[in-house]
CSV table of C-alpha atoms in Angstrom, one decimal:
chain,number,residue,atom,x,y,z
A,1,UNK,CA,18.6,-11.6,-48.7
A,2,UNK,CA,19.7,-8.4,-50.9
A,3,UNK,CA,21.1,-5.8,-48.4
A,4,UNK,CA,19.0,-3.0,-48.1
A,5,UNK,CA,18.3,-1.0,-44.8
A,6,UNK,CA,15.7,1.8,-44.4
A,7,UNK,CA,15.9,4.2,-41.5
A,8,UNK,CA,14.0,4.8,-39.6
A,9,UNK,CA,11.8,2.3,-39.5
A,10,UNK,CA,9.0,4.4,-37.3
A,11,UNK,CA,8.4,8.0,-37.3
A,12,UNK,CA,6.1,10.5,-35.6
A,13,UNK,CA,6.1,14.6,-36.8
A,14,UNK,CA,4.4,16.7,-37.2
A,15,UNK,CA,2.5,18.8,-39.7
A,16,UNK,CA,5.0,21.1,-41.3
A,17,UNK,CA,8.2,19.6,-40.5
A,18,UNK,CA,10.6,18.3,-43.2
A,19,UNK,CA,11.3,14.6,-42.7
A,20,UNK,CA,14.1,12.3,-44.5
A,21,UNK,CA,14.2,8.8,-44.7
A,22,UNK,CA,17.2,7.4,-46.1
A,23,UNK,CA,17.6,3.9,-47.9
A,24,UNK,CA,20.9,2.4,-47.9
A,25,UNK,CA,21.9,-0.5,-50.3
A,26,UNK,CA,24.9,-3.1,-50.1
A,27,UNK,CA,24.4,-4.7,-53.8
A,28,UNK,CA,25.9,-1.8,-55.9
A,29,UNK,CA,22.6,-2.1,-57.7
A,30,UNK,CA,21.7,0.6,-60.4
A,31,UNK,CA,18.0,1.1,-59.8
A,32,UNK,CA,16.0,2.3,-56.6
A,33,UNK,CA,13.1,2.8,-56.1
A,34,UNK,CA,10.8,4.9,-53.4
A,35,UNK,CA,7.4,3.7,-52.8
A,36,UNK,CA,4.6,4.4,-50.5
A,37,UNK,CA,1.3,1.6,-49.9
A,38,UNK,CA,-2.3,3.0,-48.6
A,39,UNK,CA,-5.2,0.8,-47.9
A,40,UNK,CA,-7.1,0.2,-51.6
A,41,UNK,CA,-4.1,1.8,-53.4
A,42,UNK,CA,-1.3,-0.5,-53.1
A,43,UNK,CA,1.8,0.2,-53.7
A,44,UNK,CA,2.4,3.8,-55.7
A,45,UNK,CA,5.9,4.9,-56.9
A,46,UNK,CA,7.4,8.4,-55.9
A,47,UNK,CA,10.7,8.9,-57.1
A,48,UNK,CA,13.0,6.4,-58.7
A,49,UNK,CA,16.7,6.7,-59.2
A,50,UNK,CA,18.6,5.2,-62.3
A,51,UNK,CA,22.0,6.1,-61.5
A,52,UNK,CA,24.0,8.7,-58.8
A,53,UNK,CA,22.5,12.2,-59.4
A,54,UNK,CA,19.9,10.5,-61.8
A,55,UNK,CA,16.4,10.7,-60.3
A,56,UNK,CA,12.8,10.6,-62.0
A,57,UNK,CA,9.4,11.3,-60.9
A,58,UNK,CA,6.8,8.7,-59.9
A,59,UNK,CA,3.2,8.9,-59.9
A,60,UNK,CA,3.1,10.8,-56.7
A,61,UNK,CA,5.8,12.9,-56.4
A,62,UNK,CA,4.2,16.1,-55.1
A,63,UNK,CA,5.5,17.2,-51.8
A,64,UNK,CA,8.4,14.9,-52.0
A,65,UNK,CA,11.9,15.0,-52.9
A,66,UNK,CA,15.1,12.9,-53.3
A,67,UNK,CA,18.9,12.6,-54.1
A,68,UNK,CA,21.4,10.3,-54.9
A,69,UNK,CA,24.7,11.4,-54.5
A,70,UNK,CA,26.1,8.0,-53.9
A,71,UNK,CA,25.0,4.3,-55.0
A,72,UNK,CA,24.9,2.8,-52.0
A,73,UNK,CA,22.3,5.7,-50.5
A,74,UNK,CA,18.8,7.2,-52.0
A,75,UNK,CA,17.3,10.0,-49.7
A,76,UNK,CA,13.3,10.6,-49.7
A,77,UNK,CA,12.8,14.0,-48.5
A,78,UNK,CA,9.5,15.6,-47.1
A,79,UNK,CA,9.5,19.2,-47.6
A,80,UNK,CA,7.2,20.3,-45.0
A,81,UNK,CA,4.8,17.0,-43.7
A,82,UNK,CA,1.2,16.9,-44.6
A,83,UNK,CA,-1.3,14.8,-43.0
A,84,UNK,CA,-1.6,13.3,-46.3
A,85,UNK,CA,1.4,11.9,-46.5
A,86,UNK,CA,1.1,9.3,-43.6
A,87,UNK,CA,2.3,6.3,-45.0
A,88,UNK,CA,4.1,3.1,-45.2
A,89,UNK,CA,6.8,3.8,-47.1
A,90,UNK,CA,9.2,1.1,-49.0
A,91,UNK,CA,12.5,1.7,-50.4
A,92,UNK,CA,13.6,-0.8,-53.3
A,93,UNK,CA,16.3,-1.9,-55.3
A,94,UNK,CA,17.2,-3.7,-58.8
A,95,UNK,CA,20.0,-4.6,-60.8
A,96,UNK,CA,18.6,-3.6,-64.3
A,97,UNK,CA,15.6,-1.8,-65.0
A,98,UNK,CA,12.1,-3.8,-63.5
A,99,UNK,CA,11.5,-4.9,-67.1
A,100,UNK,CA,13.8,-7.1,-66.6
A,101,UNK,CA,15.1,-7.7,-63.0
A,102,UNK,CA,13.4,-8.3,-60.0
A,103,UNK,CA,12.7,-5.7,-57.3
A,104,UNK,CA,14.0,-5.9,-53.8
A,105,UNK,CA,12.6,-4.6,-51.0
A,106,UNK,CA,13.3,-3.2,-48.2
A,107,UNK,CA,11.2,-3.5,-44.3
A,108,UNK,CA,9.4,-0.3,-44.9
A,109,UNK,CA,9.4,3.4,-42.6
A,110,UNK,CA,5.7,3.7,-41.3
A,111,UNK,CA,6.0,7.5,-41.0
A,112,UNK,CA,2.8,9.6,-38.8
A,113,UNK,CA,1.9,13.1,-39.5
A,114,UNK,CA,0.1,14.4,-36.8
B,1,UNK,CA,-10.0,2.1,-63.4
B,2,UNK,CA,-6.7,0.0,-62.2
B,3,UNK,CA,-4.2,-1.1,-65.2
B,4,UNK,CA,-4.1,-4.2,-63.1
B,5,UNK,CA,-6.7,-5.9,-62.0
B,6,UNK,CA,-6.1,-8.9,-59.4
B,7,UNK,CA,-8.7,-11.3,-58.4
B,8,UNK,CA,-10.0,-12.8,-55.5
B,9,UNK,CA,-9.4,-9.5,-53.6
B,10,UNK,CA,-9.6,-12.1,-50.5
B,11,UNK,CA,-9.0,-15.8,-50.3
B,12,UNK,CA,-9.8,-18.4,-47.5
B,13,UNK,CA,-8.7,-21.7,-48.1
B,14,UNK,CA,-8.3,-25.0,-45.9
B,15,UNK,CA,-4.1,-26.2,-45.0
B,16,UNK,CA,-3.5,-28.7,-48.4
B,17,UNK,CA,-5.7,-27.1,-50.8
B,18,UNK,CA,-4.9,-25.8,-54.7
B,19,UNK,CA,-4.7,-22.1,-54.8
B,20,UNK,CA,-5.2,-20.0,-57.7
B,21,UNK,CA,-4.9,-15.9,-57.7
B,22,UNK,CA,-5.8,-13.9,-61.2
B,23,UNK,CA,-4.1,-11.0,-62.3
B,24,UNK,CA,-5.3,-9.3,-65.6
B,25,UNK,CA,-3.8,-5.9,-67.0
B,26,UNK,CA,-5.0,-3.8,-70.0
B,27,UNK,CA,-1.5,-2.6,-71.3
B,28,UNK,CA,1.5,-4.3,-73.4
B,29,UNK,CA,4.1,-4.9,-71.2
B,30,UNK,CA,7.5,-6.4,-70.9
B,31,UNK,CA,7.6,-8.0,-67.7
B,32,UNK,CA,5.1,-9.0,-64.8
B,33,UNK,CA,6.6,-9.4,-61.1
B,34,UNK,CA,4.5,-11.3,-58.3
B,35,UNK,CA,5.0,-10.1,-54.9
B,36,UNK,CA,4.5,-11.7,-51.6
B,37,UNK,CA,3.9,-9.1,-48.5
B,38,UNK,CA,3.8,-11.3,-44.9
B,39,UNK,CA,1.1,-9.5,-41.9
B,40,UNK,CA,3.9,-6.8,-41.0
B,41,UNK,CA,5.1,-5.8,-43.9
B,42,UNK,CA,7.8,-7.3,-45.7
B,43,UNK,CA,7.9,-7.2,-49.3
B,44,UNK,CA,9.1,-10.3,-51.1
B,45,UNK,CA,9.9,-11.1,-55.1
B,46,UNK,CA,8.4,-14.5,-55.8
B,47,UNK,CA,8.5,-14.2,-59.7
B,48,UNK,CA,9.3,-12.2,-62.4
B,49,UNK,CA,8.2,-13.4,-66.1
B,50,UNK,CA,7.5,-12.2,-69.6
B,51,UNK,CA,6.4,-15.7,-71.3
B,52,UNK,CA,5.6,-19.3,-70.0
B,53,UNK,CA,5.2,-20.5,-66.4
B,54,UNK,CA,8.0,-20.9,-63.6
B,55,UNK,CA,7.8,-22.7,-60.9
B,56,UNK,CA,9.9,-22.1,-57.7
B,57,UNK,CA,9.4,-25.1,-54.6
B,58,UNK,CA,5.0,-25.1,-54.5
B,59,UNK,CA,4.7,-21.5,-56.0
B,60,UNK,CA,4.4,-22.2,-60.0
B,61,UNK,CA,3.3,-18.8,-61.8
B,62,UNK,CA,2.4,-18.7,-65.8
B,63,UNK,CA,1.4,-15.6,-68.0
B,64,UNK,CA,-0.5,-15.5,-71.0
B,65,UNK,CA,0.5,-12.5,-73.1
B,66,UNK,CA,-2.0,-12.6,-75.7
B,67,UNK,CA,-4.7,-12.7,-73.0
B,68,UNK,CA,-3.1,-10.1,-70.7
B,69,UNK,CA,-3.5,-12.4,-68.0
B,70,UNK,CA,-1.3,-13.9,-65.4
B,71,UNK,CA,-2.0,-16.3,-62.1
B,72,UNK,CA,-0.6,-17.9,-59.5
B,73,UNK,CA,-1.0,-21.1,-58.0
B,74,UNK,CA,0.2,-22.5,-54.9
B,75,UNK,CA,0.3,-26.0,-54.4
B,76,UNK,CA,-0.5,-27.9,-50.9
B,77,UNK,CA,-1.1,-24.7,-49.5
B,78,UNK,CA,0.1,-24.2,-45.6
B,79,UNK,CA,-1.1,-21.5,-43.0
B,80,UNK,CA,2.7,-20.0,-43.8
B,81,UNK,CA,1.6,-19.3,-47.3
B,82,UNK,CA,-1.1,-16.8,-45.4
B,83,UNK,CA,-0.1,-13.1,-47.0
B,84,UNK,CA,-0.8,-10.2,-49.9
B,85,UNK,CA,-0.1,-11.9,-52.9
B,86,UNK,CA,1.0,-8.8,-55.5
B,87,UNK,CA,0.6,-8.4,-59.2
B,88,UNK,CA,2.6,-5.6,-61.5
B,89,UNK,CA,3.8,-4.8,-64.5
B,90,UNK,CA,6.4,-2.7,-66.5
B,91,UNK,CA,4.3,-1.7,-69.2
B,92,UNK,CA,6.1,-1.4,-73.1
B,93,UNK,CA,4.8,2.4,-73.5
B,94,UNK,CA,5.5,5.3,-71.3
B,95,UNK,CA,8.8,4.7,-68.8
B,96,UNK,CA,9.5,1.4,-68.4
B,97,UNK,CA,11.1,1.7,-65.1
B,98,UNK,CA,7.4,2.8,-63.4
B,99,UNK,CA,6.0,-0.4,-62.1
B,100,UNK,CA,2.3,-0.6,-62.1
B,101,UNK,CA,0.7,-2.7,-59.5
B,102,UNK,CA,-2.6,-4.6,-58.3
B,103,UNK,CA,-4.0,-3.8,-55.2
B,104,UNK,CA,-3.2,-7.2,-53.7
B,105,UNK,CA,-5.1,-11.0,-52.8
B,106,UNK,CA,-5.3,-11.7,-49.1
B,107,UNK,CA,-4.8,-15.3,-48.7
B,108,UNK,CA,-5.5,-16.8,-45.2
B,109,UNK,CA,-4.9,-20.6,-45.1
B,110,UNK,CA,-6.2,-21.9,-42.2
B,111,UNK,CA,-5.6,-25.6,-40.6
C-alpha cells in the first residue's frame, strides 16, 4: 500500500475556527491531491499540488486553503469553519499527472462543523 | 448535468453472479480511473486505462473511446466485492490534472 497518512482522522469544531488537516506521503510522489465526498456529489477536488510551493485550485476551493513546503507534506487549511464545509475529506497522491498514473488514497479526515 | 454518468446507481446481485457497472462521460479525455471505496471509507485504485480492456484477478475493465463509454465487470462475484464502485476521468481540455468523477455504483453481493 502507497504510504500516505492523514491526520486527524476525526474532527469536531466549531463554526468559525480555522482547522488544518495535514496529509503526509512516504513515496516522494509529485502530485497530491485534496478531495472532499458528500452524499449525491462524490468526490470533488479542492486544491491539488504539482510540485513544493506549486498549488492549484479545484472545483471547490472557496473557504479553503493549502501549502506545500515540502514533498512529503500537503496542508488543507480552513480559514474560519462553516457548517458547509462538514465533510469527508481524502487526501491523495500520484506519481505523474492522473492522465496517466493512478491516484492513491489516503483513509480520509471526517471533519464536523458544529 | 454530471460529465460522468455511472449506471446502476445500486446493484444487488446473488454470491457467483456476472457483474457489469456502466460509466459513460461526454468529454475527450486521456485517461479513465475505476475506484473501489469499502463501507468505511477507503479509497482504492482498481484500474486506470485509455484503450482496450485490463483485467486484474476477477476485476476485467474495457473502455470504448469512440463511444465514451467504459464498464466494469466482476466475475464470480463474492459478498467481499460489496462497495462503491467509482468512475472518473482526466478530460483532454481544461487542466488535465482535475479528475472528474461519477457519483458511484453500490454493489451489495449477498450469499
Amino acid at each position: 500500500d502507497a504510504g500516505i497518512t492523514q491526520s486527524p482522522r476525526h474532527k469536531v469544531t466549531e463554526t468559525g475556527t480555522p482547522v488544518t488537516l495535514r496529509c503526509h506521503q512516504t513515496e516522494n510522489h509529485r502530485y497530491m491531491y485534496w478531495y472532499r465526498q458528500d452524499p449525491g456529489h462524490g468526490l470533488r477536488l479542492i486544491h491539488y499540488s504539482y510540485g513544493v510551493k506549486d498549488t492549484d485550485k479545484g472545483e471547490v476551493s472557496d473557504g479553503y486553503s493549502v501549502s506545500r513546503s515540502k514533498t512529503e507534506d500537503f496542508l488543507l487549511t480552513l480559514e474560519s469553519a462553516t457548517s458547509s464545509q462538514t465533510s469527508v475529506y481524502f487526501c491523495a497522491i500520484s506519481e505523474g499527472g492522473p492522465y496517466n498514473s493512478p491516484l492513491h488514497f489516503g483513509n480520509g479526515t471526517r471533519l464536523t462543523v458544529t | 448535468k454530471n460529465e460522468v454518468e455511472q449506471s446502476p446507481q445500486n446493484l444487488t446481485a446473488q454470491e457467483g453472479e456476472f457483474i457489469t457497472i456502466n460509466c459513460s462521460y461526454s468529454v475527450g479525455i486521456s485517461a479513465l480511473h475505476w475506484l473501489q471505496q469499502h463501507p468505511g471509507g477507503g479509497i482504492v485504485s482498481l484500474f486506470m486505462l485509455s484503450s482496450g480492456k485490463k483485467k486484474h484477478g476477477r476485476l476485467i475493465a474495457t473502455i470504448n473511446i469512440q463511444e465514451k463509454h467504459s464498464s466494469l465487470h466482476i466475475t464470480a462475484s463474492h459478498p467481499r466485492d460489496s462497495a462503491v464502485y467509482i468512475c472518473a476521468v482526466s478530460p483532454l481540455t481544461g487542466t488535465a490534472s482535475k479528475l472528474t468523477f461519477g457519483t458511484g455504483t453500490r454493489l451489495q453481493v449477498t450469499l
